[in-house]
Short mmCIF file of C-alpha atoms in Angstrom, two decimals:
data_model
loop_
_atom_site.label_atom_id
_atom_site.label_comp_id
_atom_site.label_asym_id
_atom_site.label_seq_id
_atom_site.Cartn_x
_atom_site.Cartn_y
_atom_site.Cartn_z
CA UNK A 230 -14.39 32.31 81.34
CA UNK A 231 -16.65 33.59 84.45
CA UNK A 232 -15.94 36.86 83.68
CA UNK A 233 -16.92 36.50 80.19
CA UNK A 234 -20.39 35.54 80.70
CA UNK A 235 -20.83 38.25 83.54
CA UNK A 236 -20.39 40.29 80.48
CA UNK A 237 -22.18 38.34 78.44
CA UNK A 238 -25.23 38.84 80.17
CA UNK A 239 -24.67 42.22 81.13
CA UNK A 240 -24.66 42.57 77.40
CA UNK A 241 -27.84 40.81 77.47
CA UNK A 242 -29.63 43.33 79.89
CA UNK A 243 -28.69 46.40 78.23
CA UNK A 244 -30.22 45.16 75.07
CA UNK A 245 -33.32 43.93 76.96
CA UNK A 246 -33.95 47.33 78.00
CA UNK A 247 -33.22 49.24 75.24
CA UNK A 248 -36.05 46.73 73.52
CA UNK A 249 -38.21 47.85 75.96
CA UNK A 250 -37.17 51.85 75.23
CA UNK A 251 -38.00 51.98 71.56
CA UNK A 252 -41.46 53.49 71.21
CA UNK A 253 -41.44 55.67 74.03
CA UNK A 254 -40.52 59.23 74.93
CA UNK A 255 -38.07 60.12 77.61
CA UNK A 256 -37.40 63.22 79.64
CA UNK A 257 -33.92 63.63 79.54
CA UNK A 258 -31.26 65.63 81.06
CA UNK A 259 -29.22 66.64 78.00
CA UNK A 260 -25.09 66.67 78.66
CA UNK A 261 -23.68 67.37 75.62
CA UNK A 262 -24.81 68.35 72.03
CA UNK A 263 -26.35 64.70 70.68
CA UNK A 264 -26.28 62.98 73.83
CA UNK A 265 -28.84 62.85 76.85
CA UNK A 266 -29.17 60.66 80.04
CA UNK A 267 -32.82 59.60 81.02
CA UNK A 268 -34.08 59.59 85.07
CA UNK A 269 -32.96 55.79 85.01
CA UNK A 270 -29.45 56.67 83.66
CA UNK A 271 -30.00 55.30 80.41
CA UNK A 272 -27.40 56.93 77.17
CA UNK A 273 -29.78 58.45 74.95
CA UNK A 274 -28.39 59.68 71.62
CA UNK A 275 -30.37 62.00 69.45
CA UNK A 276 -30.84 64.45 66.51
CA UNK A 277 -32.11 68.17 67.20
CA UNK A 278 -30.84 71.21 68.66
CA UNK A 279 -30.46 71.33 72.10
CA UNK A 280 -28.02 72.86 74.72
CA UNK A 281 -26.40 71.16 77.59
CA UNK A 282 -28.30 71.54 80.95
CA UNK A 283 -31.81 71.30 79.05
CA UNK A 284 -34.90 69.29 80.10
CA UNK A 285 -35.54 67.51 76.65
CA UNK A 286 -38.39 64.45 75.76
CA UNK A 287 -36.63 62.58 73.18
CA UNK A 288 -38.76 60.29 71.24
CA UNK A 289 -36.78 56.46 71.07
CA UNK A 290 -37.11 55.13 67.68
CA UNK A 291 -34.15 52.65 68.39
CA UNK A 292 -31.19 51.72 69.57
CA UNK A 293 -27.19 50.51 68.63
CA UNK A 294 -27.01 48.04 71.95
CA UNK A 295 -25.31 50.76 73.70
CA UNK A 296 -27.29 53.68 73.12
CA UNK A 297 -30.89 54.42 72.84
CA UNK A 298 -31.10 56.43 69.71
CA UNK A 299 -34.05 59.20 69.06
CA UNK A 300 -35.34 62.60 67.88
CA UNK A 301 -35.56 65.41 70.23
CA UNK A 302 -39.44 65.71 70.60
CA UNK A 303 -39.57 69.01 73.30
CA UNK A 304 -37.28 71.25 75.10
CA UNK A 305 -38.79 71.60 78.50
#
């Protein structure tokens, strides 16, 4: 039971900052086609071309509770 609302609000953080992603754009550090990681660590999943290794600002336009979801903006 403990350990199920550790989760529970762990759960609860993620999603409180995600809410506070959408609407901005984040300089990312993109690892794999699709999917970046932001300076805090955040999972940012996106549309555009990009390659692995590449600076990108990824514009957050939402999120699935896991992942902030956006559109590459820049390559930089």
């Amino acid at each position: 039971e403990r350990a199920e609302r550790l989760r529970a609000k762990g759960t609860e953080a993620l999603t409180r900052h995600l809410d506070l992603q959408v609407g901005r754009t984040l300089n990312c550090v993109v690892e794999k086609p699709g999917f970046a990681r932001a300076a805090d660590f955040t999972e940012v999943v996106f549309t555009g071309h990009s390659v692995p290794g590449q600076l990108a600002d990824i514009a957050i336009t939402s999120h699935d509770n896991k992942h902030a979801l956006g559109v590459l903006a820049k390559l930089g």
